[in-house]
Tab-separated table of C-alpha atoms in Angstrom:
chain	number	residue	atom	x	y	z
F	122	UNK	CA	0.000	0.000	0.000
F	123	UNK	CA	1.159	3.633	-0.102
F	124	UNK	CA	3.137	5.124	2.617
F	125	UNK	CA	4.951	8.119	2.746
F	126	UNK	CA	7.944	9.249	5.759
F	127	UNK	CA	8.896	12.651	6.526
F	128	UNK	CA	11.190	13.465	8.573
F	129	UNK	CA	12.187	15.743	10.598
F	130	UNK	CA	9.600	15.393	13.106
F	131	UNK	CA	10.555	19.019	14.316
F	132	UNK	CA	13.380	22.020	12.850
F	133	UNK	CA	14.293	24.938	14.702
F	134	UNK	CA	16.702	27.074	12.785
F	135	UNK	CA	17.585	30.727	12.990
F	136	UNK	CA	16.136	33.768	11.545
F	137	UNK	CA	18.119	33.645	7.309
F	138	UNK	CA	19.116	29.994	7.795
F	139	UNK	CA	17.844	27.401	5.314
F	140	UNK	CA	15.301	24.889	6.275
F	141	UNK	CA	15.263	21.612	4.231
F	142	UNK	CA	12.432	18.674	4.947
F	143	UNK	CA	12.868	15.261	3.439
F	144	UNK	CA	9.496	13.101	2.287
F	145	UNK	CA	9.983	9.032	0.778
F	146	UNK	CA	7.490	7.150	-0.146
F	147	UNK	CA	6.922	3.520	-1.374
F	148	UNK	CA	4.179	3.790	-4.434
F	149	UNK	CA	5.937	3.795	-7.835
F	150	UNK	CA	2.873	4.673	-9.600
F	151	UNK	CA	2.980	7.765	-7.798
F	152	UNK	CA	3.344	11.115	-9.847
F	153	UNK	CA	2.295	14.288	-8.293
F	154	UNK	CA	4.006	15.587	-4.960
F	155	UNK	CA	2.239	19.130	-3.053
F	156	UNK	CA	3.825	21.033	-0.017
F	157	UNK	CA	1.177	21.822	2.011
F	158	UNK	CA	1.751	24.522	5.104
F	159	UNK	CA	-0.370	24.904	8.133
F	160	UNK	CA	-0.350	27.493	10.488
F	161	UNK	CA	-2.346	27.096	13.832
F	162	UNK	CA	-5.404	26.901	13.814
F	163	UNK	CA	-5.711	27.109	9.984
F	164	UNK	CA	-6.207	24.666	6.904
F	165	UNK	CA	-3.125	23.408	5.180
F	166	UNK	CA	-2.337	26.237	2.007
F	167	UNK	CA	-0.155	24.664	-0.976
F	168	UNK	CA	2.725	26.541	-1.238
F	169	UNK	CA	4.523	24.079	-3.668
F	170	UNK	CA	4.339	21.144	-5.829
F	171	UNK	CA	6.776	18.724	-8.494
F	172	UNK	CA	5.482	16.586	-10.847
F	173	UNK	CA	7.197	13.469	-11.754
F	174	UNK	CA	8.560	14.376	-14.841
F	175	UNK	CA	10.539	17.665	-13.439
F	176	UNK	CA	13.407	17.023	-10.651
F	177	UNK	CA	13.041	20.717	-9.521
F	178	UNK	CA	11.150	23.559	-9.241
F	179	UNK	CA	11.550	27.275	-7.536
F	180	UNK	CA	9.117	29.684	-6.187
F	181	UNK	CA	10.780	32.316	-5.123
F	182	UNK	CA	12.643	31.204	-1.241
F	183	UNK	CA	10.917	27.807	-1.468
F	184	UNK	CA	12.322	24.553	-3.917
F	185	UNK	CA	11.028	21.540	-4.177
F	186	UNK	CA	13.436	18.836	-5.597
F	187	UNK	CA	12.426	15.289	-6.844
F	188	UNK	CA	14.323	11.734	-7.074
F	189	UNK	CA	11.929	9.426	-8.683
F	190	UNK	CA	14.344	6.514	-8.491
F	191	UNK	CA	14.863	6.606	-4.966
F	192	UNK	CA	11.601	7.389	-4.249
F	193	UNK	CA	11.911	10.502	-2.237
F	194	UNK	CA	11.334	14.645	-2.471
F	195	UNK	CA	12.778	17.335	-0.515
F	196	UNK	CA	11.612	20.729	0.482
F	197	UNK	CA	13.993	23.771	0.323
F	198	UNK	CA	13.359	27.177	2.762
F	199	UNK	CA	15.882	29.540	1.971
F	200	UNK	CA	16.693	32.983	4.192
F	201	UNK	CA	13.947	32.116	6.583
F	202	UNK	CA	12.073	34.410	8.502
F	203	UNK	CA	9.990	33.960	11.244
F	204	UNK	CA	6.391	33.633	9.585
F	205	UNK	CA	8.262	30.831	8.043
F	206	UNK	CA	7.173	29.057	11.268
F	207	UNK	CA	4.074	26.494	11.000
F	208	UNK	CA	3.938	23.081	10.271
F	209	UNK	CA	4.770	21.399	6.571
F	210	UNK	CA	3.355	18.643	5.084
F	211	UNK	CA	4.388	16.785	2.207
F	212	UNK	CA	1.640	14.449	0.193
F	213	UNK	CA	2.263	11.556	-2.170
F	214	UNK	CA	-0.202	11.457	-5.434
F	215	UNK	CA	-1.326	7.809	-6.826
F	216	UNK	CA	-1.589	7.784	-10.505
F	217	UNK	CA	-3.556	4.396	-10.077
F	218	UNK	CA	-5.514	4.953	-7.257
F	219	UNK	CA	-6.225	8.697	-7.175
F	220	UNK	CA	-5.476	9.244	-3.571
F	221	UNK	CA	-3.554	12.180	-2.128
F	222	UNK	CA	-1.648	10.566	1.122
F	223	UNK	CA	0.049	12.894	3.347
F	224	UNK	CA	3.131	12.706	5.592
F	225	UNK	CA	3.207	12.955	9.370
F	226	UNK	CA	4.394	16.487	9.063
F	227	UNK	CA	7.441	18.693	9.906
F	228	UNK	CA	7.305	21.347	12.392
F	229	UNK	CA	9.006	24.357	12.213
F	230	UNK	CA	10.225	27.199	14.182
F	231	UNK	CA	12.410	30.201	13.245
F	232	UNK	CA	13.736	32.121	15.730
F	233	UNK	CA	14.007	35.806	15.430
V	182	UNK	CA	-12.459	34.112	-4.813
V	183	UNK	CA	-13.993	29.889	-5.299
V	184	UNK	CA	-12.962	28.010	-2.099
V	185	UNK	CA	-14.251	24.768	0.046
V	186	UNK	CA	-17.330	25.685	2.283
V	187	UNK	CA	-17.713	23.355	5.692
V	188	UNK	CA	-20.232	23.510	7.997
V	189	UNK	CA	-20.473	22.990	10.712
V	190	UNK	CA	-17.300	24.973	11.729
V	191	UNK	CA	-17.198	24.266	15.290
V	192	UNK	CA	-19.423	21.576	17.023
V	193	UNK	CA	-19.507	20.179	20.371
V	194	UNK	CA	-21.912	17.472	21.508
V	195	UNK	CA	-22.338	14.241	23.902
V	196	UNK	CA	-21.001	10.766	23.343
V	197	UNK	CA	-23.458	8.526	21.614
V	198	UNK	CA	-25.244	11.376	19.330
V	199	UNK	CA	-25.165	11.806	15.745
V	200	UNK	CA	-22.750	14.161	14.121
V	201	UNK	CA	-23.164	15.557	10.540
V	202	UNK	CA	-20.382	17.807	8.690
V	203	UNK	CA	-21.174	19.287	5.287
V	204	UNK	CA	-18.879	20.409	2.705
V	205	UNK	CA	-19.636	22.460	-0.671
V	206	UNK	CA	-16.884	21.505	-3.025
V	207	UNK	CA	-15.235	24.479	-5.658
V	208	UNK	CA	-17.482	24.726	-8.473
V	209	UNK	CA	-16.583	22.601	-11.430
V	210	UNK	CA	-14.091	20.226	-9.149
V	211	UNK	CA	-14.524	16.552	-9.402
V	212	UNK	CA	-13.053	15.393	-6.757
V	213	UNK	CA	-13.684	15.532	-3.284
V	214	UNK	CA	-11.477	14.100	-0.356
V	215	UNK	CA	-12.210	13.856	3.777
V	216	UNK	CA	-9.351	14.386	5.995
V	217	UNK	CA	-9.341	13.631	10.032
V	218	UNK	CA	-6.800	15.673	11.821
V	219	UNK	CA	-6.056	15.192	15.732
V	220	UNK	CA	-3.823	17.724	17.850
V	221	UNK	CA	-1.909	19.140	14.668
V	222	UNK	CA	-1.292	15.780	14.013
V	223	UNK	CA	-0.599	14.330	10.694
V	224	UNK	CA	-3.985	14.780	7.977
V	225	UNK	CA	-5.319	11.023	8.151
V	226	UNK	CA	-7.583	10.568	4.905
V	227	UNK	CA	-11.158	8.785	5.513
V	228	UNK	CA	-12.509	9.157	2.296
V	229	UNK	CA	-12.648	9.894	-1.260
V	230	UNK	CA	-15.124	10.911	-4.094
V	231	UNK	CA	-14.945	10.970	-7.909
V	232	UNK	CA	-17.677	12.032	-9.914
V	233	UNK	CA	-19.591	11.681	-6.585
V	234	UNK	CA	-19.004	7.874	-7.062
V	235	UNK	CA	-16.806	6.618	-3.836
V	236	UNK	CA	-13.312	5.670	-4.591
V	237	UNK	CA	-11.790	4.440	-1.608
V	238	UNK	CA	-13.639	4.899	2.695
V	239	UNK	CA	-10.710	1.981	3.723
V	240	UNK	CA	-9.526	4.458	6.250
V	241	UNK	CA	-12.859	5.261	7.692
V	242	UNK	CA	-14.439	2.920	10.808
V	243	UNK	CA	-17.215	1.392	8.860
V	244	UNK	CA	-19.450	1.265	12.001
V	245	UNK	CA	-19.964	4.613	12.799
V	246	UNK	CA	-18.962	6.484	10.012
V	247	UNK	CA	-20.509	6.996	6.557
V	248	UNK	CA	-19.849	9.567	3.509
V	249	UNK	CA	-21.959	10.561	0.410
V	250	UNK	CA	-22.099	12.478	-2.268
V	251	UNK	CA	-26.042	12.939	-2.538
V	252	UNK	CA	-24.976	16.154	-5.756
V	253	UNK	CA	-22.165	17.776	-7.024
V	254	UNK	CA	-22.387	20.356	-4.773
V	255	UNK	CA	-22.557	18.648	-1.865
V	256	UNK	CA	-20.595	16.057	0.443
V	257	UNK	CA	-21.298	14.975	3.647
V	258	UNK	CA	-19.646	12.757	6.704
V	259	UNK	CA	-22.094	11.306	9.357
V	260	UNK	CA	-21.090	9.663	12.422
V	261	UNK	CA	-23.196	7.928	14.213
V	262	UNK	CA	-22.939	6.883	17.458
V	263	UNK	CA	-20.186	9.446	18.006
V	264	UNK	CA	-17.080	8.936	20.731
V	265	UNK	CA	-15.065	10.628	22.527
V	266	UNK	CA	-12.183	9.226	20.557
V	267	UNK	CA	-13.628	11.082	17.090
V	268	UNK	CA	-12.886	14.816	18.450
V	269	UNK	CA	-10.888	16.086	15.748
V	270	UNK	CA	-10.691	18.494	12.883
V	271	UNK	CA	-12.169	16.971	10.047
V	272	UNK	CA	-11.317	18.600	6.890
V	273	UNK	CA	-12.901	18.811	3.437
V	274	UNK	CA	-11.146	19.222	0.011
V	275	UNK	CA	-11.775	19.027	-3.512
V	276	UNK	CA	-9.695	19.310	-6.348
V	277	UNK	CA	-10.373	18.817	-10.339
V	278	UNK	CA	-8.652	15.129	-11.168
V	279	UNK	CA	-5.605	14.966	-13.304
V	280	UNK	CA	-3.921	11.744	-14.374
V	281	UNK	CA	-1.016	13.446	-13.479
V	282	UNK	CA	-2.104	14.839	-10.198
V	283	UNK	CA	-4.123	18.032	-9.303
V	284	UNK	CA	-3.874	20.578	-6.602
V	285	UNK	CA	-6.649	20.495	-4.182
V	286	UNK	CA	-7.787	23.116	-2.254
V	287	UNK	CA	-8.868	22.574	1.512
V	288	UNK	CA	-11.623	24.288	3.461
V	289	UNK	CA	-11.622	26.039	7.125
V	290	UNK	CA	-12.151	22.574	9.106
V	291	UNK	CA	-15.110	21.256	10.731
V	292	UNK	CA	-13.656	21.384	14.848
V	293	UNK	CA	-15.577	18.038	16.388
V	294	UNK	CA	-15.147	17.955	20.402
V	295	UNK	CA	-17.447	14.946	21.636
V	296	UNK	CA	-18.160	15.274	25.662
């Protein structure tokens, strides 16, 4: 079945460091791969995605990069600032089954 | 500015009544997805709609929870008796399917508390 890892479980860095979030996942079939970012008490906002046939893409402070082969996708923060702090999710798209299955989440805190 | 309508938004009630949460998908998406969240935990997915026809409810407890898709417009998750154990944030989402993927869009949260 699908199943997708992210790790870490919680980042603190400081105020202008980089911020990078790691997501593997076990369906080859899948083929579309969000960021999602929560802050509290709010719904999760897409703030990035990679489709399989790209290995990167750049918005701006945020990358996404992709490794089809070994199954996994990283997220990029660069120059962070402190409304940079929430929690990330990454999420796994099936091609076969049409389900979006998310990771257990990454939170992160930027100190001023 | 389209976006994902729930209701109720917050909703507190006694162990062993009947719960109903409503979502209006954006107009024109075709797909329609129910997520459980607990404590800002991870976004556990119950359910899933395609052309209102159910796709997958393997993560949902079959005796106490139900979804439709009675129109387009309209999805719903009923729980029934509810538990303590079911306080959560249930979202709603819907996105417009893509074989290669599509971004879906997720409304405010329906905030369960069960006393």
């Amino acid at each position: 079945g699908e199943n997708v890892e992210q790790h870490p479980s919680t980042l603190s860095v400081q105020e202008g460091d980089s911020a990078v979030i790691k997501c593997t996942y076990s369906d080859s079939a899948s083929n579309y791969f969000p960021w999602y970012k929560q802050e509290l008490g709010k719904r999760p906002q897409l703030i990035i995605d990679i489709r399989s046939n790209v290995g990167e893409k750049k918005d701006q402070r945020i990358a996404v990069t992709l490794n089809k082969t070994a199954k996994h996708f990283s997220l990029h923060i660069t120059e962070t600032q402190p409304e940079d702090s929430a929690v990330y999710f990454c999420a796994v798209y099936s091609g076969n089954t049409g389900k979006l299955i998310f990771g257990q989440g990454t939170t992160l805190q930027v100190k001023p | 500015d389209a976006r994902v309508t729930q209701t109720p938004r917050h909703k507190v009630t006694e162990m062993g009544q009947e719960v109903t949460m409503r979502c209006q998908p954006i107009l024109g998406h075709n797909t329609v997805f129910w997520y459980r969240q607990t404590m800002m935990q991870g976004l556990e997915l119950l359910a899933y709609f395609r052309n209102r026809a159910p796709l997958d409810d393997s993560g949902m407890p079959k005796d106490r929870f139900s979804a439709e898709m009675p129109d387009a417009t309209l999805a719903t998750l009923k729980i029934q008796p509810s538990e303590p154990r079911d306080s959560a944030v249930y979202f709603c989402a819907s996105g417009l399917q893509a074989s290669s993927g599509n971004t879906i869009y997720f409304g405010e949260g329906s905030w369960l508390t069960v006393v």
